[in-house]
Structures are given as structure tokens and as C-alpha cells.
Amino acid sequence: MKQRPIVSQQDLSEKMQFGISQRATIEKPKACAIATTLAEAELLLALPNLDAPILSLAPDATVRLQEAGHKVVELEDVTAAFTHGRNVLRAKKYLDDVDRKLRALGWHTSEVEGVRILLFNLVPPLLLLQKALTACEENDLTIAIEGDVLTGQSQKDVFLKFSALLSRSFDAFLPSTEYGRFHARLCKLANHLILKLLGKRPTIFQLDRATPFTKRVCNTLADSDPGAAIVSVRPPGKTTFASLRRTLKSLLAARAIGSRRTEIRLFRAYSGPSEPHLTTIGLTSLVDDDMLVDQAIREAIARYLPHICKDSQAGCELARQAQPSCLVLDHLIQPSVIRAAIDMTSSGARSIMINHGSDTAQTGRLANLGAQLWARHGRVNMPGLDTLICKGPLTASLSPEVIDNSPVIGAISIGQRYTVAQKQNDEFLVVMAGNYRELHGHVPYVTETPGEYLRGLLEFARAAAQVNNLRLLIKLKPKKAGLPFEWLQETLRADEFSGSVEIDTTTPFAELFERMDLLVGNNSATLQEALDNGIPLFLNTWRRRYCHFPAQTALPTSDQRAPVYAVRHADVLVPMLTAIRDRHQERLTAEETKGLSWQPDDIERTNEFLARALDPARR
């Protein structure tokens, strides 16, 4: 696997993109309480005589506390770009250390990968929390957690309690309900009956929930063989009756030749003893240079180990029953899916994975390390993969740095090609597509915290309001946690925004793609869809450290315009937006997006490849 040189923490300050200050803290009063959510802030407000500063990790909590007259220390004031750069180095080191030690203990790859997914969702927010706690008194802290208010807590107490809470985000990656041995054995019998009815028909397995992309690839594969059957594999139903009902529907579908578009359901279920084989793990120190993080990691692994092992065995049992012609994978995160995929490919099944996001290769070392960390955990991580279908060319460049093999690269478009609507006036429409991660989903150096996103949004909106004939439409989900929606709406009504900035929660994106002139964002797949439609991008982040695509920082001219722009300093926003408005009255050409967006020939070659993928003689 290709490796980029890793930046040491000592050299980190010299490698920061865009020259961000390496100062990690701003002097503020020490906080005596912590609120990570709006609900926790409400609980703290109910306490009498709480008048010292409160550490807030979410903007909606900040607004509520400030409205109530409290002093607030915000997460973004005690962290810096340096913090995120250091955290991406530490997160990668810790995950790699744990991986190496678990493999040395003889753990199966699916169990190790399950732990990696757990820690990928746990360690980055823990490191951010650890830094935030430097703004707090070391002892006698007050926290609101899971509906209770706890006083007299030390920093260590707070860290470990929130660690246990943050680790529960892993629950979403495991079966949503517990099932007994009888239920599991019924599922195993159902699999046997369905597979017997399918006989020797070519079978295309989606090992997890079908997505628009896996459906598209499965249908293209099956078009080459009228007898092919598409099978979706899921955990058992919430009840035995639910599993029996789904089994009956699958049996009826399996009997019908040419019914490949009707879902045929198989189950991933472990029918063995209730206690998994791996009960003693001998986990001593896993992280050598931070005892507190090491303790949090070991406690999280011990808590989830039985579930990881049970789910992994479910994938093993499925692979013993079924030998599909082809696997079509998307988000490879459940231990049972990983185990089934590994075992099935080792038995000869072809494997095709569609990149879950729009991960991109980076030129900056820290940025690329963050991109690799994100892609490595569930998005581009299939060992022994035959084919990787990417939503953009830069994902293809990133994949060899993430996985050990070199799969065939295919192309798939994210959305459709929209018709450009005729303009009714000379207004230049800029759309901002919000994309931030709450604490439990934080990816260091790549994603923004809600506070960073909000600060960048307001900074950009103030600049946009100063550009003539420019209208800024901010697409937001009003119920998305972390953002003070009503406060933001009221703020944007101020005179400084000149009525040219507004929040939109209802207009379909399809309609906006027909009318927008520029899309503003950070790292969402919507950015790739905009490029595919010839719409230029502006990459806006508050700390200006990560560019999802290679971006031009010079102002565009009549002879030199680019598909993607960014600025290094906020005071360049107004001239940059003015120049973009003047030079991008027409959409980008295919030549201008070359290397960033798939061309029609790339998509056609992939379709031709898929059309013969089920035929062993034509591979």
C-alpha cells in the first residue's frame, strides 16, 4: 500500500495549510460546567446559583445559555487548526496500534475491523473533548448527561462518562434488535429454503441495506442475465413473526424467474451459543502514551466485544450457506457484513464496492491523512476487492492509499444531468449546502464542528451581502441538532445582510441545480454533483484548512477561471465572490472539469464492464 510521509507532531506547525496560527488556546475564565447539547444546557439552567462560565460544545446550547445571561466558553475558542492536525495524527496512531495488537492476539479480520469502526467513531470526538476540558476546572465540575445532573466531577470522571456515551454511536452499526437462538435458527432455515428455490441461478448479493447506487449496479449486472436474482441480506426482523413474513415474501419472489427486481431477503443471524467464543481478550495497554484514552478505548471494546463477535459469527454462518456469483457493497461497517464479504470472496465470489461518500485524494499531508482515515473506515476498505466504483476521479486516486490491493476502478454518476433554466434576471445565485459533524461524528481536519460551520457561514454571508446582484441561499435542515436555527434566521434579517441572504428549507435541490451559479460547501457529495453539472464550487471553512477538491486561490480572470475556488483569508471573500460573479456567467465546460468529474465515456466503460461481469468466460 502506498504511504505518504507522515508529519510528526513536532513538525506539525510548519506543515499547516494556509498558515493558520498554531496557538491552541485563548485565555478565558475556567468553566465550572459542561453542556454538549441544547438539552443539557436546559438542565444546567434549572440549577440554582450556577453563575461561573459554562463550556459549550454546541452553538444552539451556546445561544440558549447566553440568552439566559450566562458566560460561555465555546469549543471553537479553546481549539485551533493545530488541534485538528494533532488529533488526526493521534487518531491514526491509536487505531493502528489497536489494530496491530488485536491481530497479534489472533482476532479475525472482521472483529478487528469492527473494533476499528467503533474506535473511528469514538476516538476523534474523545480527543476533541480532551482538549476542550483544558478550559475547565480540574475538579468539582457539573455535567448534564442522559437526563441527570452530576456535580463534583473531576476531569477524568467527565472524560470517561462522556466516552461511554459517545461509544453508543456504534449501536447504529449493529442489529437494531436482540434475537434469540430459536429466532436465529428459523432465519437459518429460511435462508436454506430460499437458496434451494433459487437453485443455480446467478445471484447478486447486497450484504446490507440497498442504496440507490447498489440498486443501480445490481440492475446493470442483472440485465446481462434474465435469470439472475438480486438478494438483499439483513439482520433478523424485530420479531419472529416479522422474519417469517419476510421469508414468505422471499419464497414467492424466489420461485418467479425474471423477478430480480423484487426483493429477495436473506438473513444474517448467529444461531450458536448466546456467549461468543471470544470471551477473554487479555487487553492490557493498547495506547501507550495516554493512559486516560487507553482506559476509554479498553472499556468501549470490552462493552461491545460480545456484540461484535456475535455479529461476526452471523456473517460466517451466512457465508457457509450461500455462495453468490457477485457481491455489491456500499457501506462496509457491520462486522457480519465484513465477515461474510471476506469469506464469500475467498470462495470465489466477485466483489464490487461503490464508494460510500465522495472521498478525495489530497495534496496536503495532513489533509490526505484525514481523508485516508475517513475512507478507511467503511467507505473504501474491502480486503481482496475486485472492483471499486467511484463517484469521482479523485476517489480513484485515494483508494490505493487506503486498501492493500489495486481493484479495477469504475465510474458512477451521483445524480442526473439537469437542464439549465433560463435566467429571469441578472441575479447571480449562490447556494450554500451545509455540512458539519456533531461531536459524535467528528473527523479531524476534514469535517467542521457545528460552531466552526456557523462561524464560517456568517463570515461568508457578510461578504456575500456586499456583492451587487448576488443572492445567497443557505440550505439547512431546521431540525438538525447543534445549530440555533431560529437565532440564525433572525440574525440574517439584520440590515448588514441587505435582504440578499436567506435560509431555504423547502426548495428541492433538483430545482436549485437548474438555477444556481455557484455552490458553496466543504466536503459533501453534493459538491461532486455540482461539478458533474458544470457548476463551479467555492470551498468555505472557517479555519480554511481543508479543500475537498484542488482549489484556485487567485481571482478568476477572463483568460483563467477554475472549477473550484477557496481563499486563505476572510478579507479576500468579497473580491473573490465579485470576480466569480463576473467570470462565471456561463457554466463550466467538460474540459474545465476534466480530472474532477467523470466523463460520459468513463460511465459507459463501467456499464460495459458490469454487463459482462456475471459471465466467467468474459471476465
XYZ file of C-alpha atoms in Angstrom:
619
model
C 0.000 0.000 0.000
C 1.340 3.421 -0.878
C 2.257 5.541 2.102
C 2.679 9.292 2.184
C 5.288 10.614 4.621
C 3.593 11.204 7.963
C 4.051 14.572 9.634
C 5.350 14.407 13.179
C 3.667 16.453 15.873
C 6.907 18.404 16.274
C 6.814 19.438 12.606
C 3.091 19.990 12.562
C 3.166 23.756 12.952
C 5.412 24.067 9.883
C 3.078 21.981 7.716
C -0.253 23.687 8.434
C -2.134 24.641 5.294
C -2.903 28.325 4.765
C -0.663 29.480 7.578
C -3.217 29.132 10.388
C -1.964 30.174 13.807
C -0.726 27.200 15.817
C -1.917 28.751 19.068
C -4.213 26.142 20.561
C -5.983 28.107 23.289
C -7.391 31.523 24.045
C -7.211 32.713 27.633
C -10.695 32.571 29.138
C -12.156 32.055 32.594
C -12.221 28.448 33.707
C -15.582 26.755 33.202
C -17.398 25.011 36.027
C -19.995 23.131 33.962
C -20.226 21.472 30.547
C -23.053 21.334 28.006
C -22.552 19.259 24.871
C -26.161 19.630 23.636
C -29.098 22.023 23.910
C -30.950 19.561 26.148
C -28.014 19.511 28.564
C -27.938 23.320 28.596
C -31.603 23.361 29.623
C -30.843 21.026 32.533
C -27.991 23.237 33.696
C -30.181 26.328 33.515
C -32.547 24.711 36.015
C -29.797 24.645 38.634
C -29.738 27.423 41.240
C -26.655 29.613 41.726
C -24.736 28.386 38.663
C -23.015 31.624 37.735
C -19.492 30.644 36.607
C -18.700 30.195 32.878
C -20.079 27.097 31.147
C -18.154 25.179 28.487
C -20.457 24.721 25.481
C -19.753 22.232 22.701
C -22.752 23.136 20.518
C -23.869 26.533 19.141
C -27.549 26.032 19.997
C -26.539 25.388 23.614
C -24.330 28.486 23.491
C -27.164 30.724 22.295
C -29.557 29.390 24.930
C -27.050 29.882 27.748
C -26.125 33.378 26.603
C -29.785 34.367 26.307
C -30.171 33.292 29.938
C -27.295 35.582 30.922
C -24.548 33.016 31.405
C -20.925 33.424 30.434
C -19.923 30.757 27.910
C -16.603 29.311 26.806
C -17.094 27.868 23.326
C -15.354 24.800 21.957
C -14.052 26.791 18.989
C -12.318 29.246 21.336
C -10.226 26.551 23.037
C -9.290 24.634 19.896
C -7.389 25.647 16.769
C -6.447 24.260 13.395
C -3.399 22.910 15.187
C -5.739 20.899 17.437
C -7.335 19.151 14.471
C -3.987 18.459 12.847
C -2.626 16.928 16.047
C -5.797 14.916 16.575
C -5.729 13.325 13.126
C -2.169 12.150 13.833
C -3.120 10.774 17.245
C -6.311 9.113 15.992
C -4.466 7.284 13.220
C -1.718 6.175 15.587
C -4.169 4.870 18.189
C -6.286 2.970 15.665
C -3.224 1.425 14.045
C -1.782 0.458 17.454
C -5.015 -1.271 18.482
C -5.276 -2.991 15.088
C -1.747 -4.383 15.350
C -2.192 -5.647 18.916
C -5.554 -7.312 18.273
C -4.254 -9.115 15.190
C -1.279 -10.324 17.228
C -3.808 -11.835 19.680
C -5.349 -13.842 16.820
C -8.526 -11.834 16.274
C -10.338 -12.369 12.979
C -10.182 -9.539 10.454
C -13.917 -8.858 10.776
C -13.583 -8.490 14.552
C -10.603 -6.166 14.172
C -12.434 -4.121 11.547
C -15.483 -3.957 13.818
C -13.311 -2.535 16.584
C -11.749 -0.062 14.152
C -15.191 1.221 13.147
C -16.074 1.572 16.844
C -12.887 3.496 17.586
C -13.108 5.623 14.456
C -16.427 6.915 15.794
C -15.119 7.233 19.347
C -11.502 8.415 19.352
C -11.703 11.679 17.329
C -14.507 13.183 19.443
C -12.747 11.976 22.591
C -9.577 13.804 21.588
C -11.615 16.929 20.901
C -13.323 16.605 24.284
C -9.977 16.066 25.964
C -8.732 19.358 24.539
C -11.952 21.163 25.484
C -11.600 20.029 29.098
C -8.465 22.172 29.431
C -10.913 25.098 29.707
C -12.464 23.572 32.830
C -11.564 23.406 36.478
C -9.808 20.138 37.188
C -12.289 19.096 39.871
C -15.803 19.881 41.085
C -17.318 20.061 37.595
C -21.031 19.910 36.888
C -22.326 17.980 33.889
C -25.715 17.106 32.489
C -25.740 13.650 30.934
C -28.583 11.340 29.945
C -31.157 13.461 31.725
C -29.262 13.661 35.031
C -27.161 16.452 36.515
C -23.961 15.326 38.241
C -21.859 17.579 40.445
C -18.424 17.226 41.978
C -16.975 15.540 38.917
C -13.265 15.516 38.091
C -11.973 15.937 34.539
C -11.251 12.193 34.470
C -14.808 11.390 35.603
C -16.248 13.639 32.899
C -13.995 12.208 30.207
C -14.885 8.573 30.950
C -18.613 9.248 31.345
C -18.814 11.021 28.010
C -16.632 8.292 26.481
C -19.228 5.673 27.418
C -21.965 7.876 25.948
C -20.087 8.622 22.710
C -19.305 4.941 22.136
C -23.041 4.264 21.824
C -22.995 5.738 18.329
C -21.702 2.253 17.431
C -25.160 0.870 18.255
C -26.321 2.006 14.823
C -23.841 -0.380 13.188
C -25.200 -3.478 14.938
C -28.567 -5.252 14.566
C -31.294 -2.991 15.927
C -32.849 -5.771 17.994
C -31.632 -8.706 20.034
C -32.733 -12.118 18.796
C -32.611 -15.499 20.487
C -31.274 -18.841 19.250
C -34.712 -20.059 18.200
C -35.272 -16.931 16.106
C -31.804 -17.273 14.569
C -32.367 -20.950 13.684
C -35.634 -20.046 11.959
C -33.717 -17.464 9.932
C -31.121 -20.078 9.034
C -33.856 -22.459 7.885
C -35.437 -19.630 5.869
C -32.098 -18.987 4.145
C -31.837 -22.691 3.269
C -35.313 -22.798 1.707
C -34.845 -19.589 -0.274
C -31.435 -20.638 -1.596
C -32.831 -24.041 -2.567
C -35.552 -22.351 -4.621
C -33.002 -20.090 -6.289
C -31.043 -23.188 -7.306
C -28.204 -22.460 -9.694
C -29.465 -19.084 -10.834
C -26.740 -16.399 -10.790
C -27.159 -14.466 -7.534
C -26.139 -10.889 -6.821
C -25.868 -10.206 -3.102
C -26.284 -6.846 -1.397
C -24.958 -7.743 2.037
C -26.525 -4.702 3.628
C -29.445 -2.333 3.051
C -29.832 -1.472 -0.620
C -28.956 2.082 -1.667
C -29.747 3.906 -4.931
C -26.189 3.172 -6.048
C -26.148 -0.545 -5.195
C -29.565 -0.920 -6.834
C -28.299 0.729 -9.991
C -25.228 -1.503 -10.161
C -27.222 -4.649 -9.345
C -29.747 -3.943 -12.085
C -26.985 -3.288 -14.616
C -25.366 -6.596 -13.667
C -28.654 -8.499 -13.865
C -29.575 -7.017 -17.251
C -26.978 -9.327 -18.791
C -28.722 -12.475 -17.495
C -32.549 -12.739 -17.364
C -32.304 -15.485 -14.739
C -30.171 -13.516 -12.310
C -31.607 -12.898 -8.849
C -30.834 -9.888 -6.670
C -30.679 -10.744 -2.972
C -30.665 -8.292 -0.069
C -29.233 -9.568 3.208
C -30.389 -8.044 6.503
C -30.440 -8.932 10.208
C -33.481 -10.801 11.584
C -36.758 -8.935 11.950
C -37.741 -7.299 15.224
C -39.934 -10.308 15.980
C -40.058 -13.928 14.847
C -43.336 -13.155 13.098
C -41.691 -10.322 11.128
C -38.940 -12.671 9.955
C -41.493 -15.321 8.927
C -43.494 -12.738 6.979
C -40.401 -11.595 5.089
C -39.435 -15.208 4.456
C -42.785 -15.932 2.818
C -42.422 -12.915 0.529
C -38.897 -14.009 -0.408
C -40.000 -17.584 -1.134
C -42.666 -16.298 -3.511
C -40.150 -13.998 -5.209
C -37.521 -16.746 -5.482
C -39.966 -19.028 -7.347
C -40.518 -16.483 -10.119
C -37.931 -16.445 -12.906
C -37.219 -12.886 -14.006
C -38.337 -11.421 -10.698
C -34.921 -9.997 -9.925
C -36.325 -6.533 -9.167
C -38.482 -7.983 -6.380
C -36.516 -8.040 -3.136
C -35.395 -11.491 -2.100
C -34.383 -11.297 1.540
C -31.862 -13.457 3.362
C -30.829 -13.060 6.984
C -27.569 -12.512 8.835
C -28.147 -14.293 12.130
C -25.936 -16.190 14.586
C -27.559 -19.400 15.799
C -24.766 -20.624 18.069
C -24.362 -20.266 21.864
C -25.503 -16.996 23.375
C -21.973 -16.217 24.569
C -19.457 -15.718 21.750
C -16.267 -17.723 21.680
C -14.076 -14.696 22.272
C -14.804 -14.009 25.940
C -11.288 -13.431 27.270
C -9.275 -10.909 25.347
C -6.283 -10.169 27.536
C -6.384 -6.488 26.646
C -3.656 -4.765 28.600
C -2.398 -1.416 27.382
C -3.471 -0.613 23.815
C -2.444 3.053 23.716
C 0.993 3.654 25.156
C 1.214 7.445 25.541
C -2.168 8.408 27.029
C -3.468 6.328 29.923
C -6.879 8.021 30.002
C -7.585 7.466 26.312
C -6.281 3.920 26.683
C -8.752 3.269 29.517
C -11.655 4.691 27.496
C -10.738 2.537 24.492
C -10.436 -0.661 26.530
C -13.742 -0.032 28.295
C -15.506 0.572 24.971
C -14.050 -2.588 23.403
C -14.990 -4.690 26.434
C -18.535 -3.281 26.329
C -19.050 -4.089 22.650
C -16.923 -7.196 22.246
C -19.786 -9.723 22.711
C -21.901 -7.887 20.141
C -19.024 -7.624 17.646
C -18.212 -11.328 17.959
C -21.851 -12.428 17.703
C -22.400 -10.271 14.619
C -19.181 -11.534 13.038
C -20.313 -15.137 13.531
C -23.611 -14.265 11.823
C -21.629 -13.313 8.723
C -19.619 -16.520 8.970
C -22.795 -18.665 9.076
C -24.255 -16.834 6.080
C -21.110 -17.475 4.048
C -21.332 -21.206 4.859
C -24.872 -21.290 3.470
C -24.584 -19.074 0.397
C -22.122 -18.827 -2.468
C -23.205 -15.818 -4.554
C -21.963 -15.047 -8.027
C -21.239 -11.427 -7.110
C -21.277 -9.122 -4.097
C -22.326 -5.479 -4.412
C -21.268 -3.475 -1.364
C -21.685 0.087 -0.217
C -21.063 0.987 3.431
C -18.899 -1.777 4.887
C -19.258 -1.207 8.626
C -21.120 -4.110 10.308
C -18.887 -6.975 11.481
C -21.294 -9.539 9.941
C -21.123 -7.813 6.541
C -17.335 -7.644 6.677
C -17.047 -11.337 7.699
C -19.491 -12.523 5.027
C -17.746 -10.458 2.350
C -14.300 -11.794 3.268
C -15.453 -15.429 3.392
C -17.514 -15.212 0.187
C -14.763 -13.558 -1.856
C -12.263 -16.160 -0.644
C -14.680 -18.789 -2.017
C -14.657 -17.171 -5.459
C -17.426 -14.572 -5.437
C -16.723 -11.424 -7.405
C -16.835 -8.267 -5.242
C -17.859 -4.797 -6.343
C -17.889 -1.878 -3.920
C -19.403 1.537 -4.540
C -17.553 4.219 -2.579
C -19.983 5.331 0.107
C -19.088 9.021 0.021
C -17.106 11.320 -2.224
C -13.707 10.899 -0.591
C -10.883 12.590 -2.457
C -7.114 12.343 -2.600
C -5.366 15.390 -1.146
C -2.079 17.116 -1.855
C -1.522 18.341 1.717
C -0.135 15.683 4.038
C -2.475 16.290 6.962
C -5.479 16.706 4.693
C -4.660 13.454 2.939
C -4.174 11.695 6.264
C -7.631 12.857 7.350
C -9.132 11.739 4.028
C -7.489 8.323 4.361
C -8.764 7.947 7.924
C -12.322 8.670 6.818
C -12.185 6.488 3.699
C -10.526 3.617 5.558
C -13.470 3.055 7.893
C -16.455 1.805 5.969
C -16.097 3.768 2.754
C -13.146 2.213 0.877
C -11.973 -0.733 2.961
C -12.772 -4.083 1.371
C -9.835 -6.541 1.541
C -9.461 -8.523 -1.684
C -11.780 -6.185 -3.578
C -12.173 -6.854 -7.304
C -13.780 -3.597 -8.415
C -14.212 -0.189 -6.785
C -16.801 2.081 -8.377
C -16.133 5.711 -7.517
C -18.308 8.807 -7.732
C -15.367 10.936 -8.810
C -11.839 10.536 -10.214
C -10.140 11.760 -7.042
C -11.612 8.857 -5.069
C -9.895 6.545 -7.515
C -6.609 8.288 -6.711
C -7.187 7.905 -2.966
C -8.166 4.228 -2.909
C -4.668 2.692 -3.405
C -3.532 4.597 -0.298
C -6.381 3.140 1.778
C -6.635 -0.534 0.800
C -3.851 -3.038 0.173
C -4.978 -4.274 -3.220
C -5.443 -2.495 -6.546
C -9.017 -3.091 -7.706
C -10.383 -2.294 -11.128
C -11.747 1.266 -10.987
C -15.217 2.014 -12.306
C -17.228 5.237 -12.589
C -20.735 6.088 -11.444
C -22.569 9.415 -11.503
C -24.007 10.784 -8.258
C -27.152 12.252 -9.777
C -28.678 13.269 -13.048
C -27.689 15.938 -15.536
C -30.033 18.875 -15.031
C -31.332 21.239 -17.682
C -30.107 24.791 -17.147
C -33.063 27.088 -16.555
C -33.246 30.344 -18.476
C -32.470 33.308 -16.230
C -35.271 35.757 -15.480
C -32.866 38.485 -14.319
C -29.148 39.148 -13.890
C -29.069 37.857 -10.324
C -26.110 35.567 -9.533
C -27.478 32.733 -7.388
C -25.124 31.225 -4.808
C -26.293 28.185 -2.837
C -24.606 27.093 0.390
C -25.009 23.391 1.191
C -24.412 22.951 4.913
C -22.292 20.049 6.062
C -20.976 19.811 9.606
C -20.495 16.981 12.073
C -21.646 16.911 15.658
C -19.196 15.792 18.303
C -20.006 12.065 17.892
C -19.327 12.163 14.125
C -16.273 14.390 14.073
C -13.471 13.566 11.596
C -10.373 15.624 12.498
C -9.011 18.005 9.873
C -11.761 17.083 7.380
C -15.149 17.923 8.884
C -16.150 21.041 10.777
C -17.709 21.200 14.205
C -21.132 22.899 14.329
C -19.504 26.016 15.794
C -16.890 26.196 13.056
C -19.581 25.745 10.443
C -21.733 28.504 11.940
C -18.847 30.961 12.138
C -17.841 30.259 8.556
C -21.445 30.604 7.393
C -21.837 34.048 8.982
C -18.444 35.170 7.719
C -19.362 34.155 4.173
C -22.865 35.659 4.402
C -21.462 39.053 5.435
C -19.152 39.020 2.431
C -21.885 37.870 0.031
C -24.158 40.730 1.151
C -21.543 43.225 -0.071
C -21.527 41.921 -3.671
C -24.021 43.517 -6.040
C -26.544 41.315 -7.862
C -25.619 38.301 -5.722
C -28.194 36.307 -3.800
C -27.155 33.725 -1.209
C -29.469 30.837 -0.426
C -28.449 28.748 2.592
C -29.875 25.221 2.519
C -30.463 23.938 6.033
C -32.372 21.221 7.820
C -34.267 23.066 10.555
C -34.207 20.137 12.982
C -30.555 19.212 12.605
C -29.003 19.176 16.065
C -26.301 21.617 17.074
C -27.367 24.696 15.092
C -29.512 27.508 16.568
C -31.927 27.683 13.635
C -34.324 30.411 14.850
C -31.434 32.544 16.118
C -29.682 32.253 12.755
C -32.855 33.197 10.863
C -33.250 36.295 12.995
C -29.557 37.218 12.657
C -29.706 37.067 8.851
C -32.590 39.556 8.847
C -30.225 42.290 10.081
C -29.553 45.301 7.843
C -25.953 44.233 7.200
C -27.213 41.333 5.071
C -29.217 43.711 2.840
C -32.029 41.203 2.329
C -29.808 39.260 -0.084
C -29.175 36.307 2.246
C -31.860 33.829 3.238
C -32.298 30.323 4.615
C -34.142 27.795 2.461
C -35.564 24.568 3.859
C -38.113 23.601 1.206
C -36.857 24.090 -2.362
C -35.834 20.720 -3.894
C -32.154 20.562 -4.757
C -33.098 19.431 -8.268
C -34.699 22.801 -8.879
C -31.694 24.627 -7.462
C -29.284 22.687 -9.686
C -31.161 24.093 -12.667
C -30.732 27.684 -11.446
C -27.632 28.038 -9.265
C -24.453 29.723 -10.488
C -22.148 28.721 -7.625
C -22.275 26.059 -4.892
C -20.603 26.690 -1.541
C -19.712 23.845 0.791
C -16.949 21.819 2.360
C -16.960 18.058 1.726
C -20.399 16.723 0.782
C -21.254 14.538 -2.209
C -23.437 17.435 -3.400
C -20.215 19.186 -4.417
C -19.397 16.355 -6.808
C -22.908 16.512 -8.248
C -22.474 20.238 -8.872
C -19.204 19.702 -10.740
C -20.875 16.980 -12.806
C -23.407 19.640 -13.852
C -20.807 22.263 -14.703
C -21.438 24.368 -11.594
C -18.298 25.895 -10.018
C -17.553 25.412 -6.322
C -16.371 27.623 -3.522
C -14.910 25.679 -0.585
C -15.721 27.609 2.562
C -14.489 26.696 6.027
C -13.915 28.973 8.974
C -10.363 27.814 9.638
C -9.540 27.400 5.915
C -7.553 24.217 6.417
C -9.138 21.536 4.203
C -10.026 21.664 0.499
C -12.080 18.713 -0.714
C -11.006 19.418 -4.307
C -7.892 21.223 -5.609
C -8.877 24.872 -5.340
C -7.637 28.039 -7.019
C -6.964 30.878 -4.591
C -6.194 33.513 -7.250
C -9.095 35.587 -8.538
C -10.509 34.286 -11.826
C -9.941 36.331 -14.961
C -11.408 36.228 -18.458
C -8.452 34.040 -19.504
C -8.169 31.915 -16.359
C -11.134 30.570 -14.467
C -11.291 27.384 -12.412
C -13.882 24.797 -11.381
C -13.075 25.194 -7.655
C -12.108 28.207 -5.533
C -11.054 28.918 -1.960
C -9.491 31.793 -0.050
C -6.818 31.780 2.601
C -8.106 34.797 4.497
C -11.596 36.144 5.092
C -10.740 39.621 3.790
C -10.416 38.151 0.273
C -14.011 36.855 0.248
C -15.609 39.973 -1.261
C -13.171 40.388 -4.185
C -13.225 36.623 -4.825
C -17.024 36.470 -4.953
C -17.125 39.559 -7.147
C -14.655 38.014 -9.605
C -16.517 34.684 -9.640
C -19.775 36.507 -10.343
C -18.181 38.340 -13.269
C -16.356 35.360 -14.808
C -18.863 32.544 -14.295
C -21.963 33.728 -16.082
C -21.666 30.534 -18.176
C -21.344 27.009 -16.757
C -18.120 25.046 -16.726
C -17.190 23.043 -19.787
C -16.235 19.364 -19.780
C -12.647 20.416 -20.426
C -12.655 22.630 -17.324
C -13.892 19.812 -15.043
C -11.582 17.198 -16.548
C -9.887 15.214 -13.793
C -12.534 16.195 -11.235
C -15.648 14.772 -12.858
C -16.257 11.562 -14.798
C -16.854 11.967 -18.497
C -19.637 10.075 -20.385
C -17.084 7.637 -21.820
C -15.972 6.671 -18.275
C -19.556 5.832 -17.285
C -20.133 3.867 -20.490
C -16.997 1.749 -19.999
C -18.167 0.848 -16.496
C -21.620 -0.131 -17.780
C -19.990 -2.343 -20.414
C -17.820 -3.958 -17.740
C -20.821 -4.646 -15.498
C -22.778 -6.108 -18.402
C -20.278 -8.969 -18.690
C -19.243 -9.301 -15.044
C -21.526 -12.311 -14.367
C -20.126 -14.289 -17.265
C -16.974 -16.105 -16.061
C -15.851 -16.688 -19.653
C -15.849 -12.960 -20.428
C -14.210 -11.508 -17.340
